[in-house]
Tab-separated table of C-alpha atoms and ligand atoms in Angstrom:
chain	number	residue	atom	x	y	z
L	1	MET	CA	143.429	130.357	93.692
L	2	GLU	CA	141.514	132.579	96.018
L	3	ASP	CA	142.952	132.547	99.549
L	4	TYR	CA	141.665	129.576	101.497
L	5	LYS	CA	142.390	130.026	105.175
L	6	ILE	CA	142.860	127.080	107.486
L	7	LEU	CA	143.246	127.126	111.246
L	8	ILE	CA	145.044	124.225	112.913
L	9	ILE	CA	144.224	123.731	116.592
L	10	GLU	CA	146.683	121.111	117.782
L	11	ASP	CA	148.886	121.023	120.863
L	12	GLU	CA	151.519	118.643	119.482
L	13	LYS	CA	153.880	121.195	117.964
L	14	GLN	CA	155.741	118.771	115.725
L	15	MET	CA	152.484	117.593	114.242
L	16	SER	CA	151.025	121.058	113.723
L	17	MET	CA	154.279	122.367	112.250
L	18	PHE	CA	154.385	119.483	109.807
L	19	VAL	CA	150.768	119.965	108.737
L	20	GLU	CA	151.257	123.727	108.508
L	21	MET	CA	154.288	123.261	106.294
L	22	GLU	CA	152.497	120.848	103.973
L	23	LEU	CA	149.378	122.997	103.707
L	24	THR	CA	151.397	126.152	103.099
L	25	HIS	CA	153.262	124.296	100.394
L	26	GLU	CA	149.896	123.508	98.773
L	27	GLY	CA	149.069	127.217	98.715
L	28	TYR	CA	146.773	127.457	101.743
L	29	LYS	CA	146.979	130.299	104.234
L	30	VAL	CA	147.558	128.643	107.592
L	31	ALA	CA	147.261	129.798	111.198
L	32	THR	CA	147.907	127.651	114.260
L	33	ALA	CA	146.739	127.540	117.857
L	34	TYR	CA	148.226	125.240	120.486
L	35	ASP	CA	145.318	125.050	122.892
L	36	GLY	CA	141.523	125.098	122.764
L	37	SER	CA	140.898	128.535	124.226
L	38	SER	CA	143.196	130.406	121.875
L	39	GLY	CA	141.831	128.407	118.947
L	40	LEU	CA	138.304	129.417	119.889
L	41	GLU	CA	139.367	133.037	120.300
L	42	MET	CA	141.066	133.069	116.897
L	43	THR	CA	137.929	131.610	115.308
L	44	GLU	CA	135.837	134.375	116.832
L	45	GLU	CA	138.165	137.056	115.527
L	46	ASN	CA	139.011	135.702	112.088
L	47	ASP	CA	137.215	134.286	109.114
L	48	TYR	CA	138.629	130.831	108.406
L	49	ASP	CA	137.461	128.567	105.591
L	50	LEU	CA	138.232	125.367	107.472
L	51	ILE	CA	139.401	124.248	110.900
L	52	LEU	CA	141.493	121.203	111.776
L	53	LEU	CA	140.689	120.477	115.384
L	54	ASP	CA	142.490	118.005	117.611
L	55	ILE	CA	140.276	116.370	120.246
L	56	MET	CA	142.817	115.919	123.029
L	57	LEU	CA	143.820	119.477	123.874
L	58	PRO	CA	144.945	121.021	127.153
L	59	GLY	CA	142.297	123.095	128.899
L	60	LEU	CA	139.305	123.308	126.633
L	61	ASN	CA	139.143	120.029	124.661
L	62	GLY	CA	138.317	119.736	120.971
L	63	ILE	CA	134.747	118.566	121.536
L	64	GLU	CA	134.006	121.605	123.670
L	65	VAL	CA	135.759	123.936	121.214
L	66	CYS	CA	133.668	122.473	118.386
L	67	ARG	CA	130.457	122.867	120.351
L	68	ARG	CA	131.242	126.515	121.069
L	69	ILE	CA	132.290	127.326	117.497
L	70	ARG	CA	128.960	125.924	116.284
L	71	GLN	CA	127.150	128.513	118.347
L	72	PHE	CA	128.323	131.212	115.962
L	73	SER	CA	129.806	129.616	112.849
L	74	ARG	CA	129.185	126.956	110.241
L	75	VAL	CA	132.864	126.781	109.214
L	76	PRO	CA	133.794	123.216	108.175
L	77	ILE	CA	135.570	121.413	111.017
L	78	ILE	CA	137.670	118.278	110.584
L	79	MET	CA	138.365	116.600	113.919
L	80	LEU	CA	141.713	114.908	114.471
L	81	THR	CA	141.633	112.000	116.864
L	82	ALA	CA	144.683	110.387	118.398
L	83	LYS	CA	143.432	106.837	118.063
L	84	SER	CA	140.338	105.178	116.700
L	85	ASP	CA	138.448	106.247	119.737
L	86	ILE	CA	134.863	105.653	118.611
L	87	PRO	CA	133.013	107.559	121.331
L	88	ASP	CA	135.144	110.662	120.676
L	89	ARG	CA	134.572	110.374	116.961
L	90	VAL	CA	130.855	110.017	117.338
L	91	LEU	CA	130.828	112.860	119.827
L	92	GLY	CA	132.747	115.064	117.419
L	93	LEU	CA	130.177	114.591	114.684
L	94	ASP	CA	127.466	114.951	117.269
L	95	VAL	CA	128.524	118.448	118.250
L	96	GLY	CA	128.682	119.546	114.630
L	97	ALA	CA	132.064	118.492	113.239
L	98	ASN	CA	131.898	117.761	109.507
L	99	ASP	CA	134.512	115.058	109.301
L	100	TYR	CA	137.263	113.326	111.245
L	101	LEU	CA	140.672	111.824	110.600
L	102	VAL	CA	142.415	109.290	112.779
L	103	LYS	CA	146.065	110.023	113.554
L	104	PRO	CA	148.491	109.158	112.168
L	105	PHE	CA	147.083	109.996	108.753
L	106	ALA	CA	148.729	110.383	105.370
L	107	ILE	CA	149.003	114.012	104.319
L	108	GLU	CA	147.424	113.060	100.960
L	109	GLU	CA	144.355	111.876	102.846
L	110	LEU	CA	144.104	115.185	104.687
L	111	LEU	CA	144.521	117.138	101.445
L	112	ALA	CA	141.788	115.067	99.797
L	113	ARG	CA	139.388	115.794	102.666
L	114	ILE	CA	140.194	119.497	102.551
L	115	ARG	CA	139.517	119.599	98.812
L	116	VAL	CA	136.038	118.158	99.378
L	117	HIS	CA	135.185	121.009	101.720
L	118	GLN	CA	136.773	123.450	99.345
L	119	ARG	CA	134.502	122.230	96.543
L	120	ASN	CA	131.505	122.590	98.798
L	121	LYS	CA	132.533	126.103	99.689
L	122	THR	CA	129.749	128.503	99.002
L	123	ASP	CA	128.416	131.422	100.902
L	124	MET	CA	126.565	128.932	103.051
L	125	ASN	CA	129.149	129.287	105.792
L	126	LYS	CA	128.298	132.922	106.110
L	127	LEU	CA	124.571	132.872	105.531
L	128	ASP	CA	122.539	133.401	108.668
L	129	TYR	CA	119.229	132.937	106.916
L	130	ILE	CA	118.096	131.180	103.781
L	131	LYS	CA	114.662	132.037	102.473
L	132	VAL	CA	112.965	130.361	99.535
L	133	LYS	CA	109.244	130.939	99.057
L	134	ASP	CA	107.599	130.478	102.453
L	135	VAL	CA	110.490	128.470	103.887
L	136	VAL	CA	112.936	130.149	106.233
L	137	MET	CA	116.040	128.456	107.578
L	138	ASP	CA	118.034	130.027	110.407
L	139	ASN	CA	121.543	128.635	110.266
L	140	ARG	CA	122.507	130.138	113.593
L	141	THR	CA	119.849	128.315	115.566
L	142	HIS	CA	119.237	125.436	113.131
L	143	GLN	CA	115.526	126.166	113.003
L	144	VAL	CA	113.271	125.851	109.992
L	145	TRP	CA	109.863	127.370	109.426
L	146	ARG	CA	107.340	126.887	106.687
L	147	ASN	CA	104.593	129.452	106.395
L	148	GLY	CA	105.440	130.643	109.909
L	149	ARG	CA	105.147	127.203	111.457
L	150	GLU	CA	108.308	125.657	112.894
L	151	ILE	CA	109.302	122.321	111.381
L	152	GLU	CA	111.402	119.929	113.462
L	153	LEU	CA	114.077	118.251	111.355
L	154	THR	CA	116.838	115.794	112.168
L	155	LYS	CA	120.399	116.842	111.306
L	156	LYS	CA	120.443	114.885	108.033
L	157	GLU	CA	117.052	116.211	106.966
L	158	TYR	CA	118.245	119.724	107.768
L	159	ASP	CA	121.480	119.309	105.806
L	160	LEU	CA	119.591	117.877	102.856
L	161	LEU	CA	117.104	120.744	102.857
L	162	GLU	CA	119.877	123.309	103.246
L	163	ARG	CA	121.770	121.877	100.284
L	164	MET	CA	118.677	122.026	98.109
L	165	LEU	CA	117.698	125.531	99.229
L	166	ILE	CA	121.187	126.884	98.539
L	167	ASN	CA	121.051	125.288	95.091
L	168	LYS	CA	117.474	126.315	94.384
L	169	ASN	CA	116.384	125.792	90.760
L	170	VAL	CA	119.346	123.446	90.227
L	171	VAL	CA	118.587	119.739	89.930
L	172	LEU	CA	120.877	117.851	92.301
L	173	THR	CA	121.692	114.224	91.596
L	174	ARG	CA	121.630	111.590	94.318
L	175	GLU	CA	125.416	111.399	94.076
L	176	GLN	CA	125.805	115.136	94.626
L	177	LEU	CA	123.497	115.026	97.616
L	178	ILE	CA	125.328	112.003	99.027
L	179	GLU	CA	128.680	113.762	98.711
L	180	SER	CA	127.610	116.962	100.403
L	181	VAL	CA	125.301	115.517	103.070
L	182	TRP	CA	126.752	112.070	103.845
L	183	GLY	CA	130.369	112.727	102.845
L	184	PHE	CA	132.467	111.599	99.933
L	185	ASP	CA	133.511	108.364	101.639
L	186	TYR	CA	129.940	107.180	102.193
L	187	GLU	CA	129.763	103.634	100.902
L	188	GLY	CA	126.111	102.730	101.307
L	189	ASP	CA	123.328	102.769	98.754
L	190	THR	CA	122.305	106.039	97.064
L	191	ASN	CA	118.715	105.034	97.876
L	192	VAL	CA	119.377	106.632	101.241
L	193	VAL	CA	118.708	109.965	99.500
L	194	ASP	CA	115.228	108.846	98.450
L	195	VAL	CA	114.523	107.653	101.964
L	196	TYR	CA	115.539	110.991	103.486
L	197	VAL	CA	113.714	113.013	100.855
L	198	ARG	CA	110.616	111.040	101.858
L	199	TYR	CA	111.208	111.883	105.546
L	200	LEU	CA	111.737	115.510	104.619
L	201	ARG	CA	108.575	115.658	102.516
L	202	SER	CA	106.506	114.115	105.265
L	203	LYS	CA	107.485	117.043	107.451
L	204	ILE	CA	107.733	119.953	105.068
L	205	ASP	CA	105.388	119.116	102.184
L	206	ASP	CA	102.611	116.775	103.273
L	207	LYS	CA	100.509	119.397	105.022
L	208	PHE	CA	100.958	121.996	102.305
L	209	GLU	CA	99.253	122.499	98.974
L	210	ASP	CA	102.329	123.925	97.259
L	211	LYS	CA	104.960	121.176	97.195
L	212	LEU	CA	108.519	122.327	97.789
L	213	VAL	CA	110.591	119.340	96.701
L	214	THR	CA	110.228	118.227	93.090
L	215	THR	CA	111.435	114.864	91.786
L	216	VAL	CA	113.131	114.967	88.401
L	217	ARG	CA	112.757	111.442	87.088
L	218	GLY	CA	116.029	109.651	86.471
L	219	VAL	CA	118.065	112.625	87.660
L	220	GLY	CA	117.418	113.744	91.203
L	221	TYR	CA	115.674	116.472	93.154
L	222	VAL	CA	115.154	120.203	92.979
L	223	ILE	CA	113.547	122.950	95.014
L	224	LYS	CA	112.182	125.646	92.764
L	225	GLY	CA	111.953	129.176	93.960
L	226	ASP	CA	112.140	132.818	92.978
C	301	CA	CA1	146.583	116.542	121.275
C-alpha cells in the first residue's frame, strides 16, 4: 500500500494515542497535534491524505481550524465531536468538513470511514483547476465558469459537477455519485441524484447549445470531454 498519511488533531492524549496506535497498526502513517494552531501549522507544512479533527480544542477550535484549512486545501477532514452536539456537527460540515464521528466511536467505524476517503482518493485533493471543454472549476475559490461566465452553484451541485469532471468520459452510476457526494451512509432515495443533476443542468446547460451533462439511460451520467 502506498503511504497514506493521517493527521490527528486531538487534545485528549489518551484518545489520540489510542487512535494513533490503531491506525499505525493498520499501516497508516500517523502524525498528531494536541491543539488547533499546531495542527493548522502542520497541515500547511505537510501533505496529509486525511485529517481527523476534534471540535473542542484549546485555543483555536476545530471549526476554525477546518475553516482555515479549507482556504488552501481540499484534504478530507473527519470531525470528531464529543457528544451528539447537532449545531457543532452541522457547523463542521458547513465549513467544509467531509464527515463526522461522534465520540466515543468504535475503531472499526473510524477505519470504515477512512477507507471510504481512501477509495475516493484521486489527484482531486491537489488539483487547483479542473478544465473540461469550456468549463473551468477553481478548487481554491470554489468558483465555476462556463464560457467565461461565472456560474453560481450550491455545495452539492459543485461536488456533483467536480466528481463528473474528474471522471470525464466515465459513466458514473447514481450509486457512485451518492457515495462520493452524499456519503456512503446516505439512506435516502437515489433519485436525489436526478434532482441535483436537473438543478445543475438548469445552471450550466440550459443557456448553452453544447450540453455538458449526458444521461446514459439505465446507467447514470457522464460528462464527455477531450
Ligand atoms: Ca477535545
